[in-house]
CSV table of C-alpha atoms in Angstrom, one decimal:
chain,number,residue,atom,x,y,z
A,1,UNK,CA,-45.3,39.0,-63.8
A,2,UNK,CA,-44.9,37.6,-67.1
A,3,UNK,CA,-43.6,34.5,-66.0
A,4,UNK,CA,-43.2,34.5,-62.2
A,5,UNK,CA,-40.7,32.1,-60.3
A,6,UNK,CA,-40.5,31.3,-56.5
A,7,UNK,CA,-37.9,33.9,-56.1
A,8,UNK,CA,-40.0,36.7,-57.8
A,9,UNK,CA,-42.9,36.0,-55.4
A,10,UNK,CA,-40.7,36.4,-52.2
A,11,UNK,CA,-39.3,39.6,-53.6
A,12,UNK,CA,-42.9,40.6,-54.0
A,13,UNK,CA,-43.8,40.0,-50.3
A,14,UNK,CA,-43.4,43.4,-49.2
A,15,UNK,CA,-45.9,45.0,-51.5
A,16,UNK,CA,-48.1,42.2,-51.2
A,17,UNK,CA,-48.3,42.5,-47.1
A,18,UNK,CA,-48.8,46.0,-47.4
A,19,UNK,CA,-51.9,46.0,-49.4
A,20,UNK,CA,-53.2,43.2,-47.2
A,21,UNK,CA,-52.5,45.4,-44.3
A,22,UNK,CA,-54.6,48.3,-46.3
A,23,UNK,CA,-57.6,46.0,-46.2
A,24,UNK,CA,-58.0,46.1,-42.7
A,25,UNK,CA,-60.7,46.1,-41.1
A,26,UNK,CA,-63.2,45.8,-44.0
A,27,UNK,CA,-61.6,42.5,-45.4
A,28,UNK,CA,-62.1,40.9,-42.1
A,29,UNK,CA,-65.8,42.0,-41.1
A,30,UNK,CA,-67.5,38.9,-42.6
A,31,UNK,CA,-64.9,36.5,-40.5
A,32,UNK,CA,-65.8,38.3,-37.5
A,33,UNK,CA,-69.0,36.2,-37.4
A,34,UNK,CA,-66.6,33.9,-35.3
A,35,UNK,CA,-66.3,36.4,-32.7
A,36,UNK,CA,-69.1,34.8,-30.4
A,37,UNK,CA,-67.0,31.6,-30.5
A,38,UNK,CA,-63.9,30.3,-28.4
A,39,UNK,CA,-63.4,26.7,-29.4
A,40,UNK,CA,-61.8,26.7,-33.0
A,41,UNK,CA,-61.2,23.7,-35.2
A,42,UNK,CA,-58.7,24.7,-37.7
A,43,UNK,CA,-58.2,22.1,-40.8
A,44,UNK,CA,-55.0,22.4,-43.4
A,45,UNK,CA,-52.1,20.6,-44.6
A,46,UNK,CA,-48.8,21.3,-45.9
A,47,UNK,CA,-48.2,25.2,-45.8
A,48,UNK,CA,-51.8,26.0,-44.6
A,49,UNK,CA,-51.1,23.8,-41.5
A,50,UNK,CA,-47.8,25.3,-40.9
A,51,UNK,CA,-49.5,29.0,-41.2
A,52,UNK,CA,-51.9,27.9,-38.9
A,53,UNK,CA,-49.3,26.8,-36.2
A,54,UNK,CA,-47.3,30.2,-37.0
A,55,UNK,CA,-50.4,32.4,-36.1
A,56,UNK,CA,-51.7,30.1,-33.4
A,57,UNK,CA,-50.4,31.7,-30.4
A,58,UNK,CA,-51.2,35.5,-31.6
A,59,UNK,CA,-54.7,34.4,-32.3
A,60,UNK,CA,-55.2,32.9,-29.2
A,61,UNK,CA,-53.8,35.8,-27.1
A,62,UNK,CA,-55.6,38.6,-28.9
A,63,UNK,CA,-59.2,36.8,-29.6
A,64,UNK,CA,-59.1,34.5,-26.4
A,65,UNK,CA,-59.8,31.3,-28.1
A,66,UNK,CA,-58.4,27.9,-28.3
A,67,UNK,CA,-57.3,26.6,-31.6
A,68,UNK,CA,-57.2,22.8,-32.4
A,69,UNK,CA,-55.1,22.7,-35.2
A,70,UNK,CA,-55.9,19.1,-37.3
A,71,UNK,CA,-54.5,17.5,-40.5
A,72,UNK,CA,-57.8,17.1,-42.5
A,73,UNK,CA,-57.3,13.8,-44.0
A,74,UNK,CA,-56.5,12.2,-40.8
A,75,UNK,CA,-59.6,14.2,-39.0
A,76,UNK,CA,-62.0,12.9,-41.8
A,77,UNK,CA,-61.2,9.1,-41.5
A,78,UNK,CA,-60.4,8.7,-38.0
A,79,UNK,CA,-61.2,11.6,-35.6
A,80,UNK,CA,-64.5,12.6,-34.0
A,81,UNK,CA,-65.8,16.3,-33.9
A,82,UNK,CA,-65.2,17.4,-30.1
A,83,UNK,CA,-68.4,18.4,-28.9
A,84,UNK,CA,-67.0,21.7,-27.5
A,85,UNK,CA,-66.2,23.0,-30.9
A,86,UNK,CA,-67.8,26.2,-32.0
A,87,UNK,CA,-66.5,27.0,-35.0
A,88,UNK,CA,-64.3,25.7,-38.1
A,89,UNK,CA,-61.6,27.2,-40.2
A,90,UNK,CA,-60.6,25.3,-43.3
A,91,UNK,CA,-57.3,26.7,-44.9
A,92,UNK,CA,-56.7,26.4,-48.4
A,93,UNK,CA,-54.6,28.7,-50.5
A,94,UNK,CA,-55.9,27.3,-53.7
A,95,UNK,CA,-59.1,26.6,-52.6
A,96,UNK,CA,-59.1,23.3,-53.9
A,97,UNK,CA,-57.4,20.7,-51.4
A,98,UNK,CA,-59.2,17.7,-51.6
A,99,UNK,CA,-58.6,16.5,-47.9
A,100,UNK,CA,-59.7,20.0,-46.5
A,101,UNK,CA,-63.0,20.2,-48.4
A,102,UNK,CA,-63.7,16.5,-47.7
A,103,UNK,CA,-63.4,17.3,-43.8
A,104,UNK,CA,-65.7,20.3,-44.0
A,105,UNK,CA,-68.3,18.1,-45.6
A,106,UNK,CA,-68.0,15.8,-43.0
A,107,UNK,CA,-68.5,18.6,-40.3
A,108,UNK,CA,-71.3,20.0,-42.2
A,109,UNK,CA,-73.2,16.5,-42.4
A,110,UNK,CA,-73.0,16.1,-38.8
A,111,UNK,CA,-73.2,19.5,-37.1
A,112,UNK,CA,-74.3,23.2,-37.8
A,113,UNK,CA,-71.2,25.3,-37.1
A,114,UNK,CA,-70.2,28.7,-38.4
A,115,UNK,CA,-67.2,27.8,-40.9
A,116,UNK,CA,-64.9,30.1,-42.2
A,117,UNK,CA,-62.8,29.3,-45.7
A,118,UNK,CA,-59.3,31.0,-45.6
A,119,UNK,CA,-58.2,31.3,-49.0
A,120,UNK,CA,-56.6,33.4,-51.9
A,121,UNK,CA,-59.1,32.4,-54.3
A,122,UNK,CA,-62.7,33.8,-52.8
A,123,UNK,CA,-64.7,31.7,-55.6
A,124,UNK,CA,-62.9,28.6,-55.3
A,125,UNK,CA,-64.4,25.3,-54.5
A,126,UNK,CA,-63.6,25.2,-50.6
A,127,UNK,CA,-66.0,28.3,-50.2
A,128,UNK,CA,-69.3,26.1,-51.4
A,129,UNK,CA,-68.7,24.5,-48.0
A,130,UNK,CA,-68.3,27.0,-45.6
A,131,UNK,CA,-70.4,30.3,-44.3
A,132,UNK,CA,-68.0,32.8,-44.5
A,133,UNK,CA,-64.5,33.5,-46.5
A,134,UNK,CA,-61.4,35.3,-45.7
A,135,UNK,CA,-59.3,36.2,-48.7
A,136,UNK,CA,-55.7,36.3,-47.6
A,137,UNK,CA,-55.4,38.8,-50.7
A,138,UNK,CA,-52.3,37.2,-52.1
A,139,UNK,CA,-53.9,36.2,-55.3
A,140,UNK,CA,-53.4,33.1,-57.3
A,141,UNK,CA,-49.5,31.8,-56.8
A,142,UNK,CA,-48.4,30.3,-60.2
A,143,UNK,CA,-45.6,28.4,-58.9
A,144,UNK,CA,-45.7,24.9,-56.9
A,145,UNK,CA,-43.6,26.0,-54.2
A,146,UNK,CA,-45.9,28.6,-52.2
A,147,UNK,CA,-44.1,31.5,-50.4
A,148,UNK,CA,-46.1,35.0,-50.8
A,149,UNK,CA,-49.2,33.1,-50.0
A,150,UNK,CA,-47.6,31.7,-46.9
A,151,UNK,CA,-46.6,34.5,-45.4
A,152,UNK,CA,-50.1,36.5,-46.7
A,153,UNK,CA,-51.7,33.4,-44.8
A,154,UNK,CA,-50.0,34.0,-41.5
A,155,UNK,CA,-50.5,37.7,-41.5
A,156,UNK,CA,-54.3,37.3,-42.2
A,157,UNK,CA,-54.7,34.9,-39.4
A,158,UNK,CA,-52.9,37.4,-37.4
A,159,UNK,CA,-55.1,40.3,-38.3
A,160,UNK,CA,-58.5,38.1,-38.0
A,161,UNK,CA,-57.5,37.1,-34.4
A,162,UNK,CA,-56.7,40.9,-33.7
A,163,UNK,CA,-60.1,42.1,-35.3
A,164,UNK,CA,-62.0,39.1,-33.3
A,165,UNK,CA,-60.2,40.6,-30.1
A,166,UNK,CA,-61.6,43.9,-31.0
A,167,UNK,CA,-65.2,42.8,-31.8
A,168,UNK,CA,-65.2,40.8,-28.6
A,169,UNK,CA,-64.0,44.1,-26.5
A,170,UNK,CA,-60.7,42.7,-25.5
A,171,UNK,CA,-58.5,45.1,-27.5
A,172,UNK,CA,-58.9,48.8,-27.3
A,173,UNK,CA,-59.0,51.1,-30.5
A,174,UNK,CA,-55.8,52.6,-29.1
A,175,UNK,CA,-54.2,48.8,-28.6
A,176,UNK,CA,-55.5,47.9,-32.1
A,177,UNK,CA,-53.9,50.7,-33.6
A,178,UNK,CA,-50.6,50.0,-32.0
A,179,UNK,CA,-50.7,46.5,-33.6
A,180,UNK,CA,-51.3,47.6,-36.8
A,181,UNK,CA,-48.4,50.0,-36.7
A,182,UNK,CA,-46.2,47.3,-35.5
A,183,UNK,CA,-47.0,45.1,-38.4
A,184,UNK,CA,-46.6,48.0,-40.8
A,185,UNK,CA,-43.1,48.4,-39.2
A,186,UNK,CA,-42.3,44.7,-39.6
A,187,UNK,CA,-43.5,44.8,-43.2
A,188,UNK,CA,-40.9,47.3,-43.7
A,189,UNK,CA,-38.1,45.2,-43.0
A,190,UNK,CA,-38.9,42.4,-45.3
A,191,UNK,CA,-36.3,43.7,-47.9
A,192,UNK,CA,-33.6,44.1,-45.3
A,193,UNK,CA,-34.4,40.5,-44.3
A,194,UNK,CA,-33.9,39.4,-47.9
A,195,UNK,CA,-30.6,41.3,-48.2
A,196,UNK,CA,-29.0,39.9,-44.8
A,197,UNK,CA,-30.3,36.4,-46.0
A,198,UNK,CA,-28.6,36.6,-49.5
A,199,UNK,CA,-25.6,37.9,-47.9
A,200,UNK,CA,-25.5,35.1,-45.3
A,201,UNK,CA,-26.2,32.5,-48.2
A,202,UNK,CA,-22.8,33.9,-49.7
A,203,UNK,CA,-21.0,33.4,-46.7
A,204,UNK,CA,-22.2,29.7,-46.4
A,205,UNK,CA,-23.3,28.4,-49.9
A,206,UNK,CA,-20.5,25.7,-50.3
A,207,UNK,CA,-21.6,24.2,-46.8
A,208,UNK,CA,-25.5,24.4,-47.9
A,209,UNK,CA,-24.8,23.2,-51.5
A,210,UNK,CA,-22.7,19.9,-50.0
A,211,UNK,CA,-25.4,19.3,-47.2
A,212,UNK,CA,-26.7,15.5,-47.0
A,213,UNK,CA,-29.4,16.3,-44.6
A,214,UNK,CA,-31.0,19.6,-42.7
A,215,UNK,CA,-32.8,20.0,-39.6
A,216,UNK,CA,-34.4,23.1,-38.1
A,217,UNK,CA,-35.1,23.4,-34.4
A,218,UNK,CA,-37.7,26.0,-33.0
A,219,UNK,CA,-40.2,26.4,-30.3
A,220,UNK,CA,-43.5,28.1,-29.4
A,221,UNK,CA,-44.6,30.1,-32.3
A,222,UNK,CA,-41.5,29.2,-34.6
A,223,UNK,CA,-42.5,25.7,-34.6
A,224,UNK,CA,-44.7,26.6,-37.5
A,225,UNK,CA,-41.8,28.2,-39.1
A,226,UNK,CA,-39.4,25.2,-38.8
A,227,UNK,CA,-42.1,23.0,-40.3
A,228,UNK,CA,-42.4,25.3,-43.3
A,229,UNK,CA,-38.8,24.9,-43.7
A,230,UNK,CA,-39.4,21.4,-43.9
A,231,UNK,CA,-41.8,21.8,-46.3
A,232,UNK,CA,-39.9,24.1,-48.7
A,233,UNK,CA,-36.5,22.6,-48.4
A,234,UNK,CA,-38.1,19.2,-49.2
A,235,UNK,CA,-39.8,20.6,-52.2
A,236,UNK,CA,-36.8,22.4,-53.5
A,237,UNK,CA,-33.5,21.5,-52.2
A,238,UNK,CA,-34.6,17.7,-52.4
A,239,UNK,CA,-32.5,16.1,-49.6
A,240,UNK,CA,-33.9,14.7,-46.3
A,241,UNK,CA,-35.0,17.9,-44.5
A,242,UNK,CA,-37.1,18.1,-41.0
A,243,UNK,CA,-38.5,20.8,-38.9
A,244,UNK,CA,-38.8,20.0,-35.4
A,245,UNK,CA,-39.8,21.1,-32.1
A,246,UNK,CA,-37.2,21.8,-29.5
A,247,UNK,CA,-38.2,19.3,-26.6
A,248,UNK,CA,-39.3,16.4,-29.4
A,249,UNK,CA,-35.7,16.9,-31.1
A,250,UNK,CA,-34.3,15.9,-27.4
A,251,UNK,CA,-36.2,12.8,-27.1
A,252,UNK,CA,-34.8,10.8,-30.1
A,253,UNK,CA,-33.9,12.7,-33.1
A,254,UNK,CA,-30.8,13.9,-31.4
A,255,UNK,CA,-29.3,10.3,-31.6
A,256,UNK,CA,-29.0,10.8,-35.8
A,257,UNK,CA,-26.9,13.7,-35.5
A,258,UNK,CA,-23.3,13.4,-37.3
A,259,UNK,CA,-20.6,15.4,-38.4
A,260,UNK,CA,-22.1,16.1,-41.7
A,261,UNK,CA,-25.5,17.1,-40.0
A,262,UNK,CA,-26.7,20.6,-40.9
A,263,UNK,CA,-28.6,22.1,-38.0
A,264,UNK,CA,-30.6,25.6,-38.0
A,265,UNK,CA,-31.8,26.9,-34.7
A,266,UNK,CA,-34.3,29.5,-34.7
A,267,UNK,CA,-34.1,31.7,-31.6
A,268,UNK,CA,-36.7,34.4,-30.5
A,269,UNK,CA,-37.1,36.3,-27.0
A,270,UNK,CA,-38.4,33.6,-25.0
A,271,UNK,CA,-37.7,31.9,-21.5
A,272,UNK,CA,-37.1,28.9,-23.7
A,273,UNK,CA,-34.0,30.5,-25.1
A,274,UNK,CA,-31.7,29.2,-22.4
A,275,UNK,CA,-32.8,25.6,-22.9
A,276,UNK,CA,-32.4,25.8,-26.9
A,277,UNK,CA,-29.2,27.7,-26.2
A,278,UNK,CA,-27.8,24.5,-24.0
A,279,UNK,CA,-29.2,22.3,-27.0
A,280,UNK,CA,-27.2,24.3,-29.7
A,281,UNK,CA,-24.0,24.2,-27.7
A,282,UNK,CA,-24.4,20.7,-27.3
A,283,UNK,CA,-24.7,19.9,-30.9
A,284,UNK,CA,-22.1,22.0,-31.9
A,285,UNK,CA,-19.9,19.4,-30.3
A,286,UNK,CA,-21.1,16.8,-32.7
A,287,UNK,CA,-21.2,18.7,-35.6
A,288,UNK,CA,-19.5,21.9,-37.0
A,289,UNK,CA,-22.5,22.6,-39.4
A,290,UNK,CA,-24.8,24.6,-36.9
A,291,UNK,CA,-26.3,27.6,-37.9
A,292,UNK,CA,-28.7,30.1,-36.3
A,293,UNK,CA,-31.5,32.3,-37.3
A,294,UNK,CA,-32.1,35.0,-34.5
A,295,UNK,CA,-33.9,38.4,-34.1
A,296,UNK,CA,-30.8,39.7,-32.5
A,297,UNK,CA,-27.8,41.3,-34.3
A,298,UNK,CA,-24.6,39.2,-35.1
A,299,UNK,CA,-21.5,39.3,-36.9
A,300,UNK,CA,-20.7,35.3,-36.9
A,301,UNK,CA,-20.5,34.2,-40.3
A,302,UNK,CA,-22.9,31.0,-39.3
A,303,UNK,CA,-25.7,33.1,-37.6
A,304,UNK,CA,-28.1,35.0,-39.5
A,305,UNK,CA,-28.8,38.0,-37.2
A,306,UNK,CA,-32.1,39.9,-38.2
A,307,UNK,CA,-31.2,42.7,-35.8
A,308,UNK,CA,-34.8,43.6,-35.4
A,309,UNK,CA,-36.7,43.2,-32.1
A,310,UNK,CA,-39.8,41.2,-32.6
A,311,UNK,CA,-42.5,40.1,-30.2
A,312,UNK,CA,-42.1,36.2,-30.1
A,313,UNK,CA,-45.7,35.7,-31.0
A,314,UNK,CA,-45.8,37.9,-34.0
A,315,UNK,CA,-42.2,36.8,-35.2
A,316,UNK,CA,-43.2,33.7,-37.5
A,317,UNK,CA,-44.6,36.7,-39.9
A,318,UNK,CA,-41.0,37.5,-40.7
A,319,UNK,CA,-38.8,34.6,-39.7
A,320,UNK,CA,-40.2,32.3,-42.3
A,321,UNK,CA,-38.5,34.4,-45.3
A,322,UNK,CA,-34.9,33.7,-44.8
A,323,UNK,CA,-35.9,30.0,-45.2
A,324,UNK,CA,-37.8,30.5,-48.3
A,325,UNK,CA,-34.5,32.7,-49.9
A,326,UNK,CA,-32.4,29.9,-48.8
A,327,UNK,CA,-34.6,27.0,-50.3
A,328,UNK,CA,-34.4,28.8,-53.5
A,329,UNK,CA,-30.5,29.7,-53.5
A,330,UNK,CA,-29.5,26.3,-52.1
A,331,UNK,CA,-31.4,24.6,-55.1
A,332,UNK,CA,-30.2,27.0,-57.6
A,333,UNK,CA,-26.4,26.3,-56.5
A,334,UNK,CA,-27.0,22.5,-56.4
A,335,UNK,CA,-28.2,23.0,-60.1
A,336,UNK,CA,-31.8,22.1,-59.7
A,337,UNK,CA,-34.0,24.4,-62.0
A,338,UNK,CA,-37.2,25.2,-60.1
A,339,UNK,CA,-38.8,26.6,-63.1
A,340,UNK,CA,-38.7,23.0,-64.5
A,341,UNK,CA,-41.9,21.2,-63.4
A,342,UNK,CA,-41.8,17.8,-62.2
A,343,UNK,CA,-44.4,15.0,-61.3
A,344,UNK,CA,-47.0,17.0,-63.0
A,345,UNK,CA,-49.6,14.3,-63.0
A,346,UNK,CA,-49.4,14.1,-59.2
A,347,UNK,CA,-52.5,15.5,-58.1
A,348,UNK,CA,-54.7,13.9,-60.8
A,349,UNK,CA,-52.9,10.4,-59.8
A,350,UNK,CA,-53.4,10.8,-56.1
A,351,UNK,CA,-56.3,13.1,-56.0
A,352,UNK,CA,-54.9,15.7,-53.8
A,353,UNK,CA,-56.5,18.6,-55.5
A,354,UNK,CA,-60.0,19.0,-56.9
A,355,UNK,CA,-58.6,20.5,-60.3
A,356,UNK,CA,-55.3,20.1,-62.2
A,357,UNK,CA,-53.0,23.2,-60.7
A,358,UNK,CA,-52.5,26.2,-63.4
A,359,UNK,CA,-48.6,26.4,-62.5
A,360,UNK,CA,-46.0,27.8,-65.0
C-alpha cells in the first residue's frame, strides 16, 4: 500500500489472516511457556482489551485457563496483583501503549511471573518488559483506526489458546487439525462478509447517516465485538456510540431509548438468544431503527444475515468485520474524511504512547 486507508486495511484482512494461519504452530511456540499456568492476568486498553474479551471464552475452553482482563491504567494505580495470577499478557498492537507498559513494570517490580507481549511490532518497547513475545503478524498499521490489527489480535489469541491446549494434552492432533480447518474456512468467508455488509449499507445508508446515536447489544463472546463497535464508531462516525452487554442494557440504559435511537443486536447461536430476542422485540416498539447482525440467513432489509454457521466462541473473529465496514461507510456518507488526521498532538499531550505514532 502506497497510502493505506482504513478501508484498504479491511480489504487486506483475508490475505493477512491466511498468512497468520500459515505461521501456526511455529509462531506460537515461544508463547507456550504459559502452558504451565492456569490463571492469566490480561492487560490492554482500547481495541486491545476488546480483542481480549473477544477471544476470552475460546481460550478458556481450549487451554483450560482463567483470564482476568484488566484496564492497565486503573490496574497500575488502584489494583493489587492477585496472589493466584500465574502469568501476565500485555496486549498492545503498536507495542507503545504507555499504560500497559507501566502495568507490566509494576508487576515485574513486585513479582517474578512469566509475561507475554502480544503485539504487531516484536521489537517495540513493550517487549523489553516481558519474558516472551507473540507477534500477531499484521505489521504496522499506519492509520489511526485499527482494523486488520484487531482481527489479527483476535485470531492470534485464539490460536495461542489452541496451541496451549495441545501442549497441555487437552487437544488431540486430530482436534487441532479440525480447529485449524475451521479457522481456514472462516477466513475464506471474509470477502463474502464484506460484500454482504456493503449491500446492507446501501439499503440503510440514509438511516445511518441521520443517526444521532448508535448502540450495539451483545452477549458472551460478542461483548468484545460490540465494545469494538463502540470504539470504531466513536473514532470514525463521531456521534455518541455504545457497545453494551445484554443484561447490562436491561438495567438502566434501555430507559434512554427514543424513536431516533439506532440499535444493533448481535445474534450468535446461544441459549441466551431467546432473551436477546425478547429485548429486541421490545425495543422495536420504541424505535423503528432496530438492526440485527446474525450468523443466520436473512432477507430482511434491516438484518445483516451472514448466512454462515459459526461456533459461538469463534464467531467474534468474523463478527467485527461488518462494523469495521459500516464505520468507514457511515463516516464517508457523513462527509468525514478519515484520511485527514485530527488531534495530531494528542498522544504527546496526554502521554498515551511512548512515541509519536507514524500515521499517514
